[in-house]
Amino acid sequence: MKNNTEESKGRSERRRRPYTLWHYLLRYLWIFCWTILFRPSPRLLFCWRNFLLRCFGAKIGKSVRVEPSVRIEFPWKLTVGDYSSIDRGVWLYSLNNITLGRFVTVSMKSFLCTGTHDHQQVNMPLVTAPIIIGDNCWLAADVFVAPGVTIGTNTVIGCRSTVLKDMPADMVCGGYPCRTINTRLSRLC
């Protein structure tokens, strides 16, 4: 009997909506604008896409380049520093805050994920944690960054890496799971 009670409780909690009605309305408005105004915009109209993101609460620095095919879940939880670039096919799953520093490059098809579910509980509640990418970082193609990860300043993450824990500053990192490979020269002499 106890098992049935826990199971029904888990089902009812899974049906519970995690957001307010206002949040859902804003989200659907963003999806509409992303579909009609953001995604079909010509590639060179970075200022237009930055304007749309700012209208939805994103904090976008100067000379930021966001490609039209970038998918952003909740733009109001996004901060991008000056002169940063987000390339084609990147997905910013911003259920929590995503912060990109200055001069950051997020290359093609990378996935920054701030949300997951607690599989240890019957109702598998949503668990979110912010992602912070320091200044002068480069995330090469097809990188996955897990919730709660901080990548230090001046760090390079190699292509197809899976970043499950914090990465230190001034390093070249890569692999599955991502680990430090070598130091990165911060200045050329």
PDB file of C-alpha atoms in Angstrom:
ATOM      1  CA  MET A   1       0.000   0.000   0.000  1.00  0.00           C
ATOM      2  CA  LYS A   2       2.846   2.370   0.831  1.00  0.00           C
ATOM      3  CA  ASN A   3       4.314   1.860  -2.643  1.00  0.00           C
ATOM      4  CA  ASN A   4       1.020   2.833  -4.320  1.00  0.00           C
ATOM      5  CA  THR A   5       0.778   5.989  -2.189  1.00  0.00           C
ATOM      6  CA  GLU A   6       4.336   7.049  -3.101  1.00  0.00           C
ATOM      7  CA  GLU A   7       3.704   6.265  -6.759  1.00  0.00           C
ATOM      8  CA  SER A   8       0.483   8.309  -6.903  1.00  0.00           C
ATOM      9  CA  LYS A   9       2.204  11.160  -5.049  1.00  0.00           C
ATOM     10  CA  GLY A  10       5.021  11.051  -7.608  1.00  0.00           C
ATOM     11  CA  ARG A  11       2.537  11.158 -10.486  1.00  0.00           C
ATOM     12  CA  SER A  12       0.610  14.107  -9.040  1.00  0.00           C
ATOM     13  CA  GLU A  13       3.824  16.039  -8.380  1.00  0.00           C
ATOM     14  CA  ARG A  14       5.016  15.359 -11.933  1.00  0.00           C
ATOM     15  CA  ARG A  15       1.791  16.909 -13.224  1.00  0.00           C
ATOM     16  CA  ARG A  16       2.370  20.023 -11.109  1.00  0.00           C
ATOM     17  CA  ARG A  17       3.602  22.886 -13.268  1.00  0.00           C
ATOM     18  CA  PRO A  18       6.984  24.293 -12.197  1.00  0.00           C
ATOM     19  CA  TYR A  19       6.308  27.801 -13.550  1.00  0.00           C
ATOM     20  CA  THR A  20       3.663  30.503 -13.180  1.00  0.00           C
ATOM     21  CA  LEU A  21       1.118  31.386 -15.842  1.00  0.00           C
ATOM     22  CA  TRP A  22       3.008  34.638 -16.553  1.00  0.00           C
ATOM     23  CA  HIS A  23       6.191  32.628 -17.125  1.00  0.00           C
ATOM     24  CA  TYR A  24       4.431  30.350 -19.624  1.00  0.00           C
ATOM     25  CA  LEU A  25       2.951  33.333 -21.492  1.00  0.00           C
ATOM     26  CA  LEU A  26       6.370  35.000 -21.740  1.00  0.00           C
ATOM     27  CA  ARG A  27       7.915  31.740 -22.896  1.00  0.00           C
ATOM     28  CA  TYR A  28       5.324  31.279 -25.661  1.00  0.00           C
ATOM     29  CA  LEU A  29       5.792  34.891 -26.755  1.00  0.00           C
ATOM     30  CA  TRP A  30       9.549  34.249 -26.983  1.00  0.00           C
ATOM     31  CA  ILE A  31       8.996  31.068 -29.010  1.00  0.00           C
ATOM     32  CA  PHE A  32       6.775  33.034 -31.395  1.00  0.00           C
ATOM     33  CA  CYS A  33       9.359  35.840 -31.766  1.00  0.00           C
ATOM     34  CA  TRP A  34      12.209  33.349 -32.146  1.00  0.00           C
ATOM     35  CA  THR A  35      10.300  31.538 -34.908  1.00  0.00           C
ATOM     36  CA  ILE A  36       9.054  34.619 -36.792  1.00  0.00           C
ATOM     37  CA  LEU A  37      11.702  37.306 -36.142  1.00  0.00           C
ATOM     38  CA  PHE A  38      14.921  35.785 -34.788  1.00  0.00           C
ATOM     39  CA  ARG A  39      15.543  32.566 -36.707  1.00  0.00           C
ATOM     40  CA  PRO A  40      14.700  33.773 -40.249  1.00  0.00           C
ATOM     41  CA  SER A  41      16.760  36.972 -39.903  1.00  0.00           C
ATOM     42  CA  PRO A  42      19.733  37.283 -42.292  1.00  0.00           C
ATOM     43  CA  ARG A  43      23.030  36.095 -40.837  1.00  0.00           C
ATOM     44  CA  LEU A  44      24.619  39.555 -40.773  1.00  0.00           C
ATOM     45  CA  LEU A  45      21.837  41.143 -38.659  1.00  0.00           C
ATOM     46  CA  PHE A  46      23.550  40.506 -35.318  1.00  0.00           C
ATOM     47  CA  CYS A  47      22.298  43.857 -33.954  1.00  0.00           C
ATOM     48  CA  TRP A  48      18.684  42.858 -34.678  1.00  0.00           C
ATOM     49  CA  ARG A  49      19.006  39.556 -32.821  1.00  0.00           C
ATOM     50  CA  ASN A  50      20.790  41.282 -29.914  1.00  0.00           C
ATOM     51  CA  PHE A  51      17.926  43.781 -29.786  1.00  0.00           C
ATOM     52  CA  LEU A  52      15.345  40.975 -29.641  1.00  0.00           C
ATOM     53  CA  LEU A  53      17.273  39.207 -26.875  1.00  0.00           C
ATOM     54  CA  ARG A  54      17.504  42.445 -24.872  1.00  0.00           C
ATOM     55  CA  CYS A  55      13.745  42.945 -25.295  1.00  0.00           C
ATOM     56  CA  PHE A  56      13.291  39.600 -23.537  1.00  0.00           C
ATOM     57  CA  GLY A  57      15.634  40.481 -20.680  1.00  0.00           C
ATOM     58  CA  ALA A  58      18.977  39.086 -21.850  1.00  0.00           C
ATOM     59  CA  LYS A  59      22.038  41.066 -20.847  1.00  0.00           C
ATOM     60  CA  ILE A  60      24.014  41.365 -24.087  1.00  0.00           C
ATOM     61  CA  GLY A  61      27.346  43.219 -24.304  1.00  0.00           C
ATOM     62  CA  LYS A  62      28.626  45.243 -27.248  1.00  0.00           C
ATOM     63  CA  SER A  63      29.609  43.650 -30.551  1.00  0.00           C
ATOM     64  CA  VAL A  64      28.126  40.257 -29.615  1.00  0.00           C
ATOM     65  CA  ARG A  65      27.505  37.858 -32.495  1.00  0.00           C
ATOM     66  CA  VAL A  66      24.600  35.452 -32.105  1.00  0.00           C
ATOM     67  CA  GLU A  67      23.819  33.327 -35.162  1.00  0.00           C
ATOM     68  CA  PRO A  68      20.166  32.979 -36.248  1.00  0.00           C
ATOM     69  CA  SER A  69      20.094  29.206 -35.634  1.00  0.00           C
ATOM     70  CA  VAL A  70      21.046  29.549 -31.941  1.00  0.00           C
ATOM     71  CA  ARG A  71      18.330  28.127 -29.698  1.00  0.00           C
ATOM     72  CA  ILE A  72      17.831  29.903 -26.377  1.00  0.00           C
ATOM     73  CA  GLU A  73      15.299  28.485 -23.946  1.00  0.00           C
ATOM     74  CA  PHE A  74      14.797  31.482 -21.600  1.00  0.00           C
ATOM     75  CA  PRO A  75      16.643  34.586 -22.855  1.00  0.00           C
ATOM     76  CA  TRP A  76      15.966  36.452 -19.603  1.00  0.00           C
ATOM     77  CA  LYS A  77      18.442  34.085 -17.910  1.00  0.00           C
ATOM     78  CA  LEU A  78      21.287  34.806 -20.353  1.00  0.00           C
ATOM     79  CA  THR A  79      24.260  37.164 -19.884  1.00  0.00           C
ATOM     80  CA  VAL A  80      26.823  37.558 -22.670  1.00  0.00           C
ATOM     81  CA  GLY A  81      29.927  39.742 -22.324  1.00  0.00           C
ATOM     82  CA  ASP A  82      31.393  42.104 -24.922  1.00  0.00           C
ATOM     83  CA  TYR A  83      32.808  40.719 -28.193  1.00  0.00           C
ATOM     84  CA  SER A  84      31.553  37.186 -27.595  1.00  0.00           C
ATOM     85  CA  SER A  85      30.261  34.876 -30.316  1.00  0.00           C
ATOM     86  CA  ILE A  86      27.670  32.106 -30.287  1.00  0.00           C
ATOM     87  CA  ASP A  87      27.902  30.018 -33.443  1.00  0.00           C
ATOM     88  CA  ARG A  88      25.426  28.033 -35.553  1.00  0.00           C
ATOM     89  CA  GLY A  89      23.345  25.311 -33.982  1.00  0.00           C
ATOM     90  CA  VAL A  90      24.254  26.118 -30.365  1.00  0.00           C
ATOM     91  CA  TRP A  91      21.564  25.327 -27.793  1.00  0.00           C
ATOM     92  CA  LEU A  92      21.540  27.381 -24.593  1.00  0.00           C
ATOM     93  CA  TYR A  93      19.152  25.440 -22.356  1.00  0.00           C
ATOM     94  CA  SER A  94      18.870  28.257 -19.842  1.00  0.00           C
ATOM     95  CA  LEU A  95      16.516  26.950 -17.161  1.00  0.00           C
ATOM     96  CA  ASN A  96      18.970  28.671 -14.803  1.00  0.00           C
ATOM     97  CA  ASN A  97      21.450  31.483 -15.506  1.00  0.00           C
ATOM     98  CA  ILE A  98      24.074  31.117 -18.231  1.00  0.00           C
ATOM     99  CA  THR A  99      26.874  33.668 -18.053  1.00  0.00           C
ATOM    100  CA  LEU A 100      29.412  34.029 -20.852  1.00  0.00           C
ATOM    101  CA  GLY A 101      32.316  36.387 -20.188  1.00  0.00           C
ATOM    102  CA  ARG A 102      34.051  38.754 -22.602  1.00  0.00           C
ATOM    103  CA  PHE A 103      35.672  37.405 -25.795  1.00  0.00           C
ATOM    104  CA  VAL A 104      34.026  33.974 -25.419  1.00  0.00           C
ATOM    105  CA  THR A 105      33.450  31.762 -28.451  1.00  0.00           C
ATOM    106  CA  VAL A 106      30.882  28.970 -28.294  1.00  0.00           C
ATOM    107  CA  SER A 107      31.355  26.952 -31.482  1.00  0.00           C
ATOM    108  CA  MET A 108      28.888  25.025 -33.621  1.00  0.00           C
ATOM    109  CA  LYS A 109      26.386  22.604 -32.115  1.00  0.00           C
ATOM    110  CA  SER A 110      27.526  23.036 -28.512  1.00  0.00           C
ATOM    111  CA  PHE A 111      24.933  22.424 -25.793  1.00  0.00           C
ATOM    112  CA  LEU A 112      24.981  24.335 -22.497  1.00  0.00           C
ATOM    113  CA  CYS A 113      22.449  22.626 -20.226  1.00  0.00           C
ATOM    114  CA  THR A 114      21.436  24.144 -16.868  1.00  0.00           C
ATOM    115  CA  GLY A 115      18.701  21.660 -16.008  1.00  0.00           C
ATOM    116  CA  THR A 116      18.285  17.997 -15.193  1.00  0.00           C
ATOM    117  CA  HIS A 117      16.067  15.786 -13.020  1.00  0.00           C
ATOM    118  CA  ASP A 118      16.797  14.155  -9.672  1.00  0.00           C
ATOM    119  CA  HIS A 119      16.425  10.486 -10.630  1.00  0.00           C
ATOM    120  CA  GLN A 120      16.863   9.432  -6.977  1.00  0.00           C
ATOM    121  CA  GLN A 121      13.328  10.632  -6.172  1.00  0.00           C
ATOM    122  CA  VAL A 122      10.109   9.036  -7.393  1.00  0.00           C
ATOM    123  CA  ASN A 123       8.704  12.272  -8.828  1.00  0.00           C
ATOM    124  CA  MET A 124      12.061  13.201 -10.478  1.00  0.00           C
ATOM    125  CA  PRO A 125      11.886  16.940  -9.688  1.00  0.00           C
ATOM    126  CA  LEU A 126      13.609  19.479 -11.888  1.00  0.00           C
ATOM    127  CA  VAL A 127      17.069  20.468 -10.651  1.00  0.00           C
ATOM    128  CA  THR A 128      18.837  23.490 -12.104  1.00  0.00           C
ATOM    129  CA  ALA A 129      22.252  25.082 -11.587  1.00  0.00           C
ATOM    130  CA  PRO A 130      23.944  28.012 -13.368  1.00  0.00           C
ATOM    131  CA  ILE A 131      26.751  27.764 -15.909  1.00  0.00           C
ATOM    132  CA  ILE A 132      29.570  30.316 -15.887  1.00  0.00           C
ATOM    133  CA  ILE A 133      32.104  30.610 -18.705  1.00  0.00           C
ATOM    134  CA  GLY A 134      35.038  32.944 -17.933  1.00  0.00           C
ATOM    135  CA  ASP A 135      36.580  35.594 -20.196  1.00  0.00           C
ATOM    136  CA  ASN A 136      38.625  34.584 -23.266  1.00  0.00           C
ATOM    137  CA  CYS A 137      37.296  31.010 -23.363  1.00  0.00           C
ATOM    138  CA  TRP A 138      36.714  28.907 -26.433  1.00  0.00           C
ATOM    139  CA  LEU A 139      34.283  26.005 -26.455  1.00  0.00           C
ATOM    140  CA  ALA A 140      35.072  24.105 -29.667  1.00  0.00           C
ATOM    141  CA  ALA A 141      32.450  22.310 -31.770  1.00  0.00           C
ATOM    142  CA  ASP A 142      29.860  20.016 -30.206  1.00  0.00           C
ATOM    143  CA  VAL A 143      30.797  20.562 -26.537  1.00  0.00           C
ATOM    144  CA  PHE A 144      28.329  19.588 -23.788  1.00  0.00           C
ATOM    145  CA  VAL A 145      28.439  21.605 -20.544  1.00  0.00           C
ATOM    146  CA  ALA A 146      26.490  20.169 -17.586  1.00  0.00           C
ATOM    147  CA  PRO A 147      24.523  22.119 -14.957  1.00  0.00           C
ATOM    148  CA  GLY A 148      26.556  23.902 -12.293  1.00  0.00           C
ATOM    149  CA  VAL A 149      29.832  23.979 -14.243  1.00  0.00           C
ATOM    150  CA  THR A 150      32.253  26.909 -14.134  1.00  0.00           C
ATOM    151  CA  ILE A 151      34.950  27.159 -16.791  1.00  0.00           C
ATOM    152  CA  GLY A 152      37.888  29.328 -15.775  1.00  0.00           C
ATOM    153  CA  THR A 153      39.229  32.338 -17.650  1.00  0.00           C
ATOM    154  CA  ASN A 154      41.349  31.766 -20.768  1.00  0.00           C
ATOM    155  CA  THR A 155      40.438  28.074 -21.078  1.00  0.00           C
ATOM    156  CA  VAL A 156      39.930  26.064 -24.271  1.00  0.00           C
ATOM    157  CA  ILE A 157      37.574  23.081 -24.303  1.00  0.00           C
ATOM    158  CA  GLY A 158      38.300  20.681 -27.175  1.00  0.00           C
ATOM    159  CA  CYS A 159      35.665  19.558 -29.647  1.00  0.00           C
ATOM    160  CA  ARG A 160      33.133  16.910 -28.643  1.00  0.00           C
ATOM    161  CA  SER A 161      34.078  17.198 -24.971  1.00  0.00           C
ATOM    162  CA  THR A 162      31.647  16.536 -22.140  1.00  0.00           C
ATOM    163  CA  VAL A 163      32.244  18.978 -19.283  1.00  0.00           C
ATOM    164  CA  LEU A 164      30.741  17.508 -16.101  1.00  0.00           C
ATOM    165  CA  LYS A 165      32.793  19.422 -13.505  1.00  0.00           C
ATOM    166  CA  ASP A 166      34.546  22.775 -13.150  1.00  0.00           C
ATOM    167  CA  MET A 167      37.568  23.401 -15.382  1.00  0.00           C
ATOM    168  CA  PRO A 168      40.504  25.539 -14.178  1.00  0.00           C
ATOM    169  CA  ALA A 169      41.744  28.764 -15.759  1.00  0.00           C
ATOM    170  CA  ASP A 170      44.514  28.931 -18.404  1.00  0.00           C
ATOM    171  CA  MET A 171      44.158  25.304 -19.506  1.00  0.00           C
ATOM    172  CA  VAL A 172      43.424  23.259 -22.605  1.00  0.00           C
ATOM    173  CA  CYS A 173      40.839  20.624 -21.688  1.00  0.00           C
ATOM    174  CA  GLY A 174      39.060  17.877 -23.574  1.00  0.00           C
ATOM    175  CA  GLY A 175      37.631  14.393 -23.656  1.00  0.00           C
ATOM    176  CA  TYR A 176      34.796  12.425 -22.141  1.00  0.00           C
ATOM    177  CA  PRO A 177      34.621  13.241 -19.340  1.00  0.00           C
ATOM    178  CA  CYS A 178      36.519  16.477 -19.856  1.00  0.00           C
ATOM    179  CA  ARG A 179      39.911  16.715 -18.129  1.00  0.00           C
ATOM    180  CA  THR A 180      42.862  19.056 -18.295  1.00  0.00           C
ATOM    181  CA  ILE A 181      45.338  18.245 -21.078  1.00  0.00           C
ATOM    182  CA  ASN A 182      47.865  21.041 -21.063  1.00  0.00           C
ATOM    183  CA  THR A 183      48.412  24.620 -19.953  1.00  0.00           C
ATOM    184  CA  ARG A 184      47.457  27.397 -22.315  1.00  0.00           C
ATOM    185  CA  LEU A 185      49.898  30.204 -22.963  1.00  0.00           C
ATOM    186  CA  SER A 186      48.088  33.324 -21.815  1.00  0.00           C
ATOM    187  CA  ARG A 187      50.499  35.639 -23.615  1.00  0.00           C
ATOM    188  CA  LEU A 188      52.782  35.312 -26.573  1.00  0.00           C
ATOM    189  CA  CYS A 189      56.322  36.484 -25.779  1.00  0.00           C
TER     190      CYS A 189
END
